[in-house]
Tab-separated table of C-alpha atoms and ligand atoms in Angstrom:
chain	number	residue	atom	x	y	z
C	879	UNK	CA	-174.915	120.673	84.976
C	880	UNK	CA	-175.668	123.929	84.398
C	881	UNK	CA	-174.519	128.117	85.048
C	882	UNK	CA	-176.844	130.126	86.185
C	883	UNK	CA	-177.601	132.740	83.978
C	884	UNK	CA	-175.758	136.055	83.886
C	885	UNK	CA	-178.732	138.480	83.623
C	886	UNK	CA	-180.069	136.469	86.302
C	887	UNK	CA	-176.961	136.894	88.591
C	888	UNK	CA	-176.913	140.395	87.851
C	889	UNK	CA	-180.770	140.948	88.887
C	890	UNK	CA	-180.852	143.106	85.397
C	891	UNK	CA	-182.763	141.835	82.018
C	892	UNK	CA	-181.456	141.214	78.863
C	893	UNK	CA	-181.860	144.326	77.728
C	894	UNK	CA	-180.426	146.299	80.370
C	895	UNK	CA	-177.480	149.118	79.314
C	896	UNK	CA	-173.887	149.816	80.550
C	897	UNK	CA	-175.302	151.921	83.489
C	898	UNK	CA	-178.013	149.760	84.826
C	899	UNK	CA	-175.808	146.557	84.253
C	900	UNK	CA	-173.150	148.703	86.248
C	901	UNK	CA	-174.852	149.976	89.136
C	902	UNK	CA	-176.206	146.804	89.681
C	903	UNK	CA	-172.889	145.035	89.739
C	904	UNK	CA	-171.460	147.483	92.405
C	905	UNK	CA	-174.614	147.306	94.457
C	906	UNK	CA	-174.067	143.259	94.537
C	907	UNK	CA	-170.342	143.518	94.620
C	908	UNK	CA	-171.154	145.589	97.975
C	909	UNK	CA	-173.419	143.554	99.524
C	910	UNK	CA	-171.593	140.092	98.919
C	911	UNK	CA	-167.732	141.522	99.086
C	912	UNK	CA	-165.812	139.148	101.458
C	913	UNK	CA	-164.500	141.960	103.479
C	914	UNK	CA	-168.356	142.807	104.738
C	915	UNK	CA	-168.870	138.687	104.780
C	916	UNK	CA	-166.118	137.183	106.862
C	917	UNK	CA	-166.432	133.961	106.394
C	918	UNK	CA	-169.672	133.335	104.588
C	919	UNK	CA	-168.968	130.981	102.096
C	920	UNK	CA	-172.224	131.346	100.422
C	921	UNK	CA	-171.622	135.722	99.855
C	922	UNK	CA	-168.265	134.449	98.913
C	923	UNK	CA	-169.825	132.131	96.105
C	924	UNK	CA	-172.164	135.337	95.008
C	925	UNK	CA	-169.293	137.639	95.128
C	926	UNK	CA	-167.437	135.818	92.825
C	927	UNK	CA	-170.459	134.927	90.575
C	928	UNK	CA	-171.680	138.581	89.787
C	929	UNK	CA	-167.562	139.075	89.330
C	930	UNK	CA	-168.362	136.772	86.570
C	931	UNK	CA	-171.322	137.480	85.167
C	932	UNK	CA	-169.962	141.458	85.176
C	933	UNK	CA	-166.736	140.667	83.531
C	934	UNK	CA	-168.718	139.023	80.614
C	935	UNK	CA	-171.651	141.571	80.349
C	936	UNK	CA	-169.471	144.591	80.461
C	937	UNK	CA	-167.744	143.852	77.474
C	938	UNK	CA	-169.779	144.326	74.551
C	939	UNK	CA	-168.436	141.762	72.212
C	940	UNK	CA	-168.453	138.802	75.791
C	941	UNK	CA	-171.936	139.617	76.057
C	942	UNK	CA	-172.896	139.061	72.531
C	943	UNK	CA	-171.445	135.842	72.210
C	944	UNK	CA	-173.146	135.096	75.842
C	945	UNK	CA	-176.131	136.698	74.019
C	946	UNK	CA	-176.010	134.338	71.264
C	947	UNK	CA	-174.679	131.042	72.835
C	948	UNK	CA	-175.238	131.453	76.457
C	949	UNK	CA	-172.017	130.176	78.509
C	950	UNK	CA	-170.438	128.018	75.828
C	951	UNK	CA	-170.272	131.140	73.781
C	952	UNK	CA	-168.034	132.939	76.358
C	953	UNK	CA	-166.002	129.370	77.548
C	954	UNK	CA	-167.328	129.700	80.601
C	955	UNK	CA	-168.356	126.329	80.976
C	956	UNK	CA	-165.136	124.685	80.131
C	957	UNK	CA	-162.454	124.057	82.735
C	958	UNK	CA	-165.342	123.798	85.519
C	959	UNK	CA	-164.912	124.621	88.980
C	960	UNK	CA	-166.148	127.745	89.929
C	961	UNK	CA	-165.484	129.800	85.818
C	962	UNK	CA	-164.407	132.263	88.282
C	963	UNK	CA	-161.087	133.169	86.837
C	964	UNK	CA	-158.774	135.392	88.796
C	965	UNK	CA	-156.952	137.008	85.806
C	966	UNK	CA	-160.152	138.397	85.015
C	967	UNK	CA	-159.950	140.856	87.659
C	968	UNK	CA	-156.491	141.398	86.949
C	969	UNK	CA	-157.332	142.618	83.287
C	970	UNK	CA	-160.324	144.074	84.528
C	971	UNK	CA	-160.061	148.035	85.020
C	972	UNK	CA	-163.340	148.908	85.840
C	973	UNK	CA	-163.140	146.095	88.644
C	974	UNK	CA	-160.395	148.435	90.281
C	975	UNK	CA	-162.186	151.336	89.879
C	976	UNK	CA	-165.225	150.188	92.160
C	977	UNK	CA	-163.846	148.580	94.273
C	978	UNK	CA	-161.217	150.965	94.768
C	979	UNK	CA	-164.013	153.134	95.965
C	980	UNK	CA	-165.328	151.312	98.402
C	981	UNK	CA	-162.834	149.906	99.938
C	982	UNK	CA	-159.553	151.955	99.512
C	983	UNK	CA	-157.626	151.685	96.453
C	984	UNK	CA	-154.693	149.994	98.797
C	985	UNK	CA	-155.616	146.770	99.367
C	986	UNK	CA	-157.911	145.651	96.396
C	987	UNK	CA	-157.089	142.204	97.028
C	988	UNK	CA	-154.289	141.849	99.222
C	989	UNK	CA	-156.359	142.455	102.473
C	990	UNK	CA	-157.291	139.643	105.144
C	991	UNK	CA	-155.476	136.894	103.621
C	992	UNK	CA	-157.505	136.477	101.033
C	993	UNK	CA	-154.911	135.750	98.948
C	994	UNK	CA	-156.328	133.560	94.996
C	995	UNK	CA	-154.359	130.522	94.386
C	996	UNK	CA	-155.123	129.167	97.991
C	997	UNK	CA	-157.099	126.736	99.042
C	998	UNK	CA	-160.810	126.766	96.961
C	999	UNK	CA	-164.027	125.187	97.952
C	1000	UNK	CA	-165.001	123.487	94.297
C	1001	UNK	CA	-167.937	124.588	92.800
C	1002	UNK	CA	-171.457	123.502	92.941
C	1003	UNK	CA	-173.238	121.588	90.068
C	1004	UNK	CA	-176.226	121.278	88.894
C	1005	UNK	CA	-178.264	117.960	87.550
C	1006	UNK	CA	-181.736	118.664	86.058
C	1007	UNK	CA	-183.160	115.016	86.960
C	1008	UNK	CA	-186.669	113.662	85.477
C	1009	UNK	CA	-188.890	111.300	86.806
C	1010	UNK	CA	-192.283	109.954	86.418
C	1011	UNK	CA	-194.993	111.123	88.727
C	1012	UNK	CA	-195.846	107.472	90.053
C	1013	UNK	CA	-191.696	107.910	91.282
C	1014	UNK	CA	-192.560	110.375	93.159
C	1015	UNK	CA	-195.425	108.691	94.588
C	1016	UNK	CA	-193.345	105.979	95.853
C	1017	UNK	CA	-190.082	107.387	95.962
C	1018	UNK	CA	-187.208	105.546	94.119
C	1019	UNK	CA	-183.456	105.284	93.920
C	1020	UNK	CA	-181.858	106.072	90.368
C	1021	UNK	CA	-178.420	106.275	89.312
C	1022	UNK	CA	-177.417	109.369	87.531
C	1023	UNK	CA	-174.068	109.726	85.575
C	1024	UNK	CA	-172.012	112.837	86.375
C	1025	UNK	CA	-169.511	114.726	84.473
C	1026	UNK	CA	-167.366	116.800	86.691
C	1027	UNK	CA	-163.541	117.536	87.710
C	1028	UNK	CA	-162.249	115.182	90.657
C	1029	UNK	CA	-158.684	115.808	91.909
C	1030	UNK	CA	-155.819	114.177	89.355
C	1031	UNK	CA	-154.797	110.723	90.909
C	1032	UNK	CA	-151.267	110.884	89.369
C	1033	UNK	CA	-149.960	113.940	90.817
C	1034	UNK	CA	-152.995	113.241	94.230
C	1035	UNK	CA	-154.325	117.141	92.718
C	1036	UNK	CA	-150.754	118.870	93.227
C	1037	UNK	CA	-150.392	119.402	89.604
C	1038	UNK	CA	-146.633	118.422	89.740
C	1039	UNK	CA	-145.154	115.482	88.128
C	1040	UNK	CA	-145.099	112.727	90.543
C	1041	UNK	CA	-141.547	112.872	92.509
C	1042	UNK	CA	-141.511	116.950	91.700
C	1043	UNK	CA	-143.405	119.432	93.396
C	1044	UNK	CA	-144.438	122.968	92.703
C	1045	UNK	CA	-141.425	126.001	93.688
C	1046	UNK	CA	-142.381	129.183	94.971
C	1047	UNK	CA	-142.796	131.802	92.397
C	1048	UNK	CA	-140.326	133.607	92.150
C	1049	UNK	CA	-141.577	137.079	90.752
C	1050	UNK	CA	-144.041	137.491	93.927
C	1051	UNK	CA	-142.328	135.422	96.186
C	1052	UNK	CA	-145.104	133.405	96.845
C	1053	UNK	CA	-147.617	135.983	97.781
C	1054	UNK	CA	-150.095	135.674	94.302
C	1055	UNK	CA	-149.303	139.473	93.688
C	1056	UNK	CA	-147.814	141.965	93.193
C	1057	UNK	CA	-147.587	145.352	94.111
C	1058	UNK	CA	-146.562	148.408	92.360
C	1059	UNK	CA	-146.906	152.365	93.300
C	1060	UNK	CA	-149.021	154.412	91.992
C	1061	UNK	CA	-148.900	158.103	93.162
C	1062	UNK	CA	-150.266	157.703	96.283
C	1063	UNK	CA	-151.283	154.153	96.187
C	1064	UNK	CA	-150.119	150.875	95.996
C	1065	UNK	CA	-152.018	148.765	93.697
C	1066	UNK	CA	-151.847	144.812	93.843
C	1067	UNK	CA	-152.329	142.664	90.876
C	1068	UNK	CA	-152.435	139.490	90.516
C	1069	UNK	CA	-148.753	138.063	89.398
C	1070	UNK	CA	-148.527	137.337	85.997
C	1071	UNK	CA	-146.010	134.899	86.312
C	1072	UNK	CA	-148.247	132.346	88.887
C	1073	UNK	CA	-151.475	133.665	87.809
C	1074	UNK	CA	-151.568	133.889	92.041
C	1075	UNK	CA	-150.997	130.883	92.686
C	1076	UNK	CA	-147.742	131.847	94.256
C	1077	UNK	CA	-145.982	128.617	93.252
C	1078	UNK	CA	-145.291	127.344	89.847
C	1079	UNK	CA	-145.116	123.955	88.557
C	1080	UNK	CA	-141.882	123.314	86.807
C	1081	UNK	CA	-142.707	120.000	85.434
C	1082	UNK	CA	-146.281	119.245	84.933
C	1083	UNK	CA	-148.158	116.034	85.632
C	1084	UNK	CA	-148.828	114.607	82.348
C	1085	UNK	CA	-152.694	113.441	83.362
C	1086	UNK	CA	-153.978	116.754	84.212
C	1087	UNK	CA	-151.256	118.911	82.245
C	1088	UNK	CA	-150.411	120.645	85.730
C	1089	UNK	CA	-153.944	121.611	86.642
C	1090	UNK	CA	-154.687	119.130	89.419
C	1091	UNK	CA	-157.830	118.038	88.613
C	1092	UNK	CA	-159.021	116.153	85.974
C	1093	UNK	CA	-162.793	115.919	84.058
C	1094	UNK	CA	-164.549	112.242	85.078
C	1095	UNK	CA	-167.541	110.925	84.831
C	1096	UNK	CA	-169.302	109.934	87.523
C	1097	UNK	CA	-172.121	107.208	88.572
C	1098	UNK	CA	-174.065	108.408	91.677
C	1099	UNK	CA	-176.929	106.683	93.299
C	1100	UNK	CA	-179.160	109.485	93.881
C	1101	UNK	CA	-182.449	107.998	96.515
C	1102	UNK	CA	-185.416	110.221	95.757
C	1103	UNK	CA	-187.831	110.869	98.896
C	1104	UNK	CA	-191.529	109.985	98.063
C	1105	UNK	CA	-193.800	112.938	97.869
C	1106	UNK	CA	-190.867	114.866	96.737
C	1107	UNK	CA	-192.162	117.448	93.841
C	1108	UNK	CA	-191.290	119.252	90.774
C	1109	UNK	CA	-188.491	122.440	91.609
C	1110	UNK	CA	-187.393	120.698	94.850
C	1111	UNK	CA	-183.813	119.873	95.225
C	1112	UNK	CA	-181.907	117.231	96.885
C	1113	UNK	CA	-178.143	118.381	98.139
C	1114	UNK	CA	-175.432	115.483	97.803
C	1115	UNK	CA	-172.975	116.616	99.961
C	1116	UNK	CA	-169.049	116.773	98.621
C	1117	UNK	CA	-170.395	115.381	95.358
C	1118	UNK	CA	-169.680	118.284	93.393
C	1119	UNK	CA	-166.331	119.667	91.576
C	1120	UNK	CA	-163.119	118.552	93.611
C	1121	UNK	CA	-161.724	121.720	95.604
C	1122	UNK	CA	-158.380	123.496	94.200
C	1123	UNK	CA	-155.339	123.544	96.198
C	1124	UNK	CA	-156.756	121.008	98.819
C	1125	UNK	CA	-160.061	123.023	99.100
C	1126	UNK	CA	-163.222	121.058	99.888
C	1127	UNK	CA	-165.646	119.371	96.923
C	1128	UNK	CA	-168.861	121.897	95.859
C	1129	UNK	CA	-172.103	119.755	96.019
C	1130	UNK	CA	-174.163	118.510	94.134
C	1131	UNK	CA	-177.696	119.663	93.510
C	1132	UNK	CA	-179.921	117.684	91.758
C	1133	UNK	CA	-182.994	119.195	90.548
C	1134	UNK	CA	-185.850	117.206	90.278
C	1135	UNK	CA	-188.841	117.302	87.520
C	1136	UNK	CA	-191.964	115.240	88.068
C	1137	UNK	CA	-193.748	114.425	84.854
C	1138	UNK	CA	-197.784	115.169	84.255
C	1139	UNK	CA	-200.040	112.026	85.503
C	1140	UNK	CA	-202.668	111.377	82.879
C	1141	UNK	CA	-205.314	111.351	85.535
C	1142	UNK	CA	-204.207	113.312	89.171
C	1143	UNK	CA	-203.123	116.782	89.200
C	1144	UNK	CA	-201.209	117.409	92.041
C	1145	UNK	CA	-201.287	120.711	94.695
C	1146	UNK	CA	-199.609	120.814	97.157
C	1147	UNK	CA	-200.030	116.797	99.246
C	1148	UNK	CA	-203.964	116.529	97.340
C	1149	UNK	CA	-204.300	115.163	94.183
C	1150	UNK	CA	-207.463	116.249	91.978
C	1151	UNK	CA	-208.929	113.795	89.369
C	1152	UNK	CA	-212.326	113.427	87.949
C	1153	UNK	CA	-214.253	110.306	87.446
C	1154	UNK	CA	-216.857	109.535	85.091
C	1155	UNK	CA	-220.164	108.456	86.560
C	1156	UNK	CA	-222.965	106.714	84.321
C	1157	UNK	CA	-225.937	109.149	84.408
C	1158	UNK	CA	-227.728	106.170	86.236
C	1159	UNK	CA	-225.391	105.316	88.744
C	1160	UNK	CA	-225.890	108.703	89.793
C	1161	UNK	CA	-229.430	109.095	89.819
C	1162	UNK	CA	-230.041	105.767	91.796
C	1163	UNK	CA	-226.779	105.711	94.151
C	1164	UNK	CA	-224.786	103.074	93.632
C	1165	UNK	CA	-220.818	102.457	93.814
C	1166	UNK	CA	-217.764	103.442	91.063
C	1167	UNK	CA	-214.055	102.560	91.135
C	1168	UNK	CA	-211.613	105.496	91.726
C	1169	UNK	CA	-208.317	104.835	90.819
C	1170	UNK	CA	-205.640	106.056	93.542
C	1171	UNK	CA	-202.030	105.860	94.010
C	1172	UNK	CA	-202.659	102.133	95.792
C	1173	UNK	CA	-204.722	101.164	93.203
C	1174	UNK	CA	-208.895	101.241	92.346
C	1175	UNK	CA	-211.076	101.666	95.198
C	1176	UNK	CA	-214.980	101.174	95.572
C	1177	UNK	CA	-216.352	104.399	96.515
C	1178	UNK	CA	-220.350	105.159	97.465
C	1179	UNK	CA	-221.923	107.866	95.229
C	1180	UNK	CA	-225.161	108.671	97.115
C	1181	UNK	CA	-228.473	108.699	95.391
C	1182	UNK	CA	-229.072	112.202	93.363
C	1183	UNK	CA	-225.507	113.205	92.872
C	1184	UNK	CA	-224.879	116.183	90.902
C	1185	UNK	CA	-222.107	116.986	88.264
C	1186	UNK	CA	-219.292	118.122	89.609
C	1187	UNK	CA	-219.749	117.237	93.071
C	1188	UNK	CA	-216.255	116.117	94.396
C	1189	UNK	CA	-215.942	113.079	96.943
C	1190	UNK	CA	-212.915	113.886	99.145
C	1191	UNK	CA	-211.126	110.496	100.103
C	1192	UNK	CA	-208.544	111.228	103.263
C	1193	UNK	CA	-205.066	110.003	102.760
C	1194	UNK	CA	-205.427	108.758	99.440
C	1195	UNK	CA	-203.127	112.231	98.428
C	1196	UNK	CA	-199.544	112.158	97.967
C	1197	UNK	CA	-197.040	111.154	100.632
C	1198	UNK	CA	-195.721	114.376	102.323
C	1199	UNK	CA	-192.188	114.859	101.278
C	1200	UNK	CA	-190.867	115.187	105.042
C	1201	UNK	CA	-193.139	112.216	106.063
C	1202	UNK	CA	-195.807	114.245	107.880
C	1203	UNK	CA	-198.698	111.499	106.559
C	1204	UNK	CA	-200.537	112.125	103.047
C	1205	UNK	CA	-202.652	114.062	101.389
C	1206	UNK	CA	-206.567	113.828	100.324
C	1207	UNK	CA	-208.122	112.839	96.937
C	1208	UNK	CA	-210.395	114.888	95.791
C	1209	UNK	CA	-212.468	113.111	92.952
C	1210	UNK	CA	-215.022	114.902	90.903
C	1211	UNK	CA	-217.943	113.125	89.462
C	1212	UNK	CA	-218.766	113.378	86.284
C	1213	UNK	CA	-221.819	112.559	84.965
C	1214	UNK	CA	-221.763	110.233	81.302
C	1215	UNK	CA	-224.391	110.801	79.228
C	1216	UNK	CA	-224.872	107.709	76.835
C	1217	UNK	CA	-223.564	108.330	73.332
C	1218	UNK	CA	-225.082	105.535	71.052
C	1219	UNK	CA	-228.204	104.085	72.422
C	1220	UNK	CA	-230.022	100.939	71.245
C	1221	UNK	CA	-233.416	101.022	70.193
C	1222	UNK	CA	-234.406	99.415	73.749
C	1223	UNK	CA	-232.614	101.717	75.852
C	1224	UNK	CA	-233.881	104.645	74.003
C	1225	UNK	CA	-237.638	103.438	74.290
C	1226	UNK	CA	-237.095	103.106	78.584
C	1227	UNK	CA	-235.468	106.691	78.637
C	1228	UNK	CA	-238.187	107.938	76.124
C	1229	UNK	CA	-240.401	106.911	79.041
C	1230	UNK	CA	-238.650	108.277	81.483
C	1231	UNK	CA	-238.173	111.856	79.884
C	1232	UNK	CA	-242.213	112.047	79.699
C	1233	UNK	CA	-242.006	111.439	83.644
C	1234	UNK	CA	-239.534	113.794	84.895
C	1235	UNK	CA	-240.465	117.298	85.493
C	1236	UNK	CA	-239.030	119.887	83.197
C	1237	UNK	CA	-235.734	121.755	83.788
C	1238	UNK	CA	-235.445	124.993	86.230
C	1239	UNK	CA	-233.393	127.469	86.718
C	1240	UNK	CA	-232.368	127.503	90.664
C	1241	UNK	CA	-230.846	130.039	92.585
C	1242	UNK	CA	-226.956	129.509	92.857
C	1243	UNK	CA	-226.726	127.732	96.058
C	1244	UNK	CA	-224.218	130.385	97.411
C	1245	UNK	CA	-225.287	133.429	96.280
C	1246	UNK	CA	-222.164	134.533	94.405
C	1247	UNK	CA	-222.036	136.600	90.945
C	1248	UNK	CA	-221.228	135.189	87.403
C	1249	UNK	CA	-217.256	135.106	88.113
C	1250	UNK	CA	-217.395	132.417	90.750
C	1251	UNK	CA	-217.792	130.506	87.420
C	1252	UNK	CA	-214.959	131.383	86.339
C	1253	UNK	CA	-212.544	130.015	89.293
C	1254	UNK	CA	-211.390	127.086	88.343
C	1255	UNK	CA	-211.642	123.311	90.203
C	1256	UNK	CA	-208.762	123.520	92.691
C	1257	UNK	CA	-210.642	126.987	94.404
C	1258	UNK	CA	-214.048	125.795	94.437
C	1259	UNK	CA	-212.577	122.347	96.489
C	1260	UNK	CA	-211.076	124.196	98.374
C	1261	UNK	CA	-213.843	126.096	99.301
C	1262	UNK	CA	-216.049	122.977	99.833
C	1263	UNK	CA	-213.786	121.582	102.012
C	1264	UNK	CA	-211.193	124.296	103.483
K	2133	ZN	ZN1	-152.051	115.358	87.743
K	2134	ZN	ZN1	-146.103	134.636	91.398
């Protein structure tokens, strides 16, 4: 499980100042506020993310403990769902101030229902999850282990002690805030008393300690498509934290990492290997076993081959991730040149060497200038074969 980062939320580096870290806030505070987004869960999730990541990097001393110790430094981990706390706002000024100018100072919060302490989707989570490249190959089923806040079975998430239940506040009347004038404004804050929940809990559940929700670890059974590939991400549905006040369950996003094969190297569906061919093998033609995902295969290497001449063999690639058939093989010979001879084997090669012609310089076969050299394996291929 993991945050994502607050620089990265922010779209500023690390070493951004007040200003930039500012402007940028109230640019993505703009774009993502609810009011603009009616009903877009997703801007809802951003909104309250850069709320986050703003609270924390506008206060000097917040962001160097985030500086320092990334999200444990600032708590933000702890007490999961989304770490988007509402009192933030509340203690917030600056929050007031640009909002207030967008929007009208009137209804910072208040406006379209949108009142905090209702129902909350949970949030997301995050599971980084290795596996080895023949895995991937051939897809596989795992079980992962989960640690993340389901809703408390004692009080069924209500955060009341079983046979009590939670009383409307009575400082806002169950509204979440209140509202004071200021001059020519009203300005709503969150109520102290509820934190905006608009009910309080007179006697807690003793499991969760009147939060509702409780941390658990989880076993899932996560199936892994073949052909799927490093930075790809597979969504479990409803299998992230438990919503708050009867909201809906985040997902889960696992994250999957596909170790290095000793051999292939993977782009795209192809996979890239070389193979070592005796230097006679290649000057007479004769046959060599490629390994491939199914296993070693006989392949022909005609009479004459060159170094670096790559046999392409047709759906011996990876398994396309959405099932669309494989990938190619490419396999690029390489030519062994005897290390240790024996005094026989010398003598027939010594005999050789006085028969063959010497070496020649010949023309690149494509034209081309000195830094076609340079371009590596995969280009050339691809070249060779489109
Ligand atoms: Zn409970
Ligand atoms: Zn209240």
């Amino acid at each position: 499980m993991s945050k994502r980062d607050y620089y990265e939320i922010l779209e500023v580096s690390r070493t951004a100042n007040d200003t930039e870290i500012k402007s940028s806030y109230r640019r993505l505070a703009m774009k993502f506020h609810p009011d603009r987004n009616p009903g877009d869960d997703l801007a809802e999730e951003k909104f309250k993310e850069a709320a986050e990541a703003y609270a924390i990097l506008a206060d000097p001393q917040k962001r160097s403990l985030y500086d320092r110790f990334g999200h444990a430094g600032v708590g933000s981990a702890a007490g999961g769902g989304a770490g988007f706390d509402p009192s933030v706002f509340a203690e917030f000024g600056d929050f007031a101030d640009i909002l207030g100018n967008m929007f009208g100072f009137g209804d910072l919060f208040g406006g379209g229902g949108r009142r905090r302490g209702g129902p909350q989707r949970g949030a997301d989570l995050r599971y980084d999850l290795e596996i080895s490249f023949e895995e991937s190959a051939r897809g596989a089923e795992t079980s992962i282990q989960i640690p993340r806040h389901e809703s408390c079975e004692t009080c069924r998430g209500s955060g009341a002690a079983p046979g009590t239940s939670a009383s409307t506040c009575s400082m806002c009347r169950g509204q979440g805030q209140v509202r004071s004038q200021q001059g020519f404004f009203t300005v709503a804050r969150t109520c102290p008393q509820c934190r905006g929940a608009g009910k309080v809990i007179t006697k807690p559940c003793e499991t969760c300690r009147g939060a509702g929700r409780v941390a658990k670890e989880r076993k899932l059974t996560v199936k892994i498509p073949a052909g799927i590939s490093t930075g790809q991400q597979l969504r479990l549905q409803g299998e992230g934290e438990s919503g708050a006040a009867g909201g809906p369950a985040g997902h889960l996003y696992v994250v999957v990492h596909v170790h290095e094969h000793e051999f292939f190297r993977r782009d795209g569906n192809n996979l890239f290997c070389e193979i070592p061919v005796n230097f006679t093998t290649v000057a007479l033609g004769g046959e060599v076993q490629v390994p491939t995902l199914d296993g070693a295969e006989t392949v022909k290497v005609p009479e004459g081959t060159q170094t670096g001449t790559t046999l392409r063999m047709r759906g011996k690639g990876m398994p396309d991730v959405n099932g669309r058939g494989r990938g190619d093989l490419f396999a690029t010979v390489q030519v062994q040149t005897p290390k240790k001879l024996t005094r026989e084997q010398r003598k027939v090669i010594e005999e050789l060497a006085k028969a063959l012609p010497k070496e020649k310089f010949e023309p690149r076969p494509r034209g081309g200038d000195d830094a076609q050299d340079e371009r590596n394996l995969f280009d050339r291929v691809k070249d060779m074969f489109g």
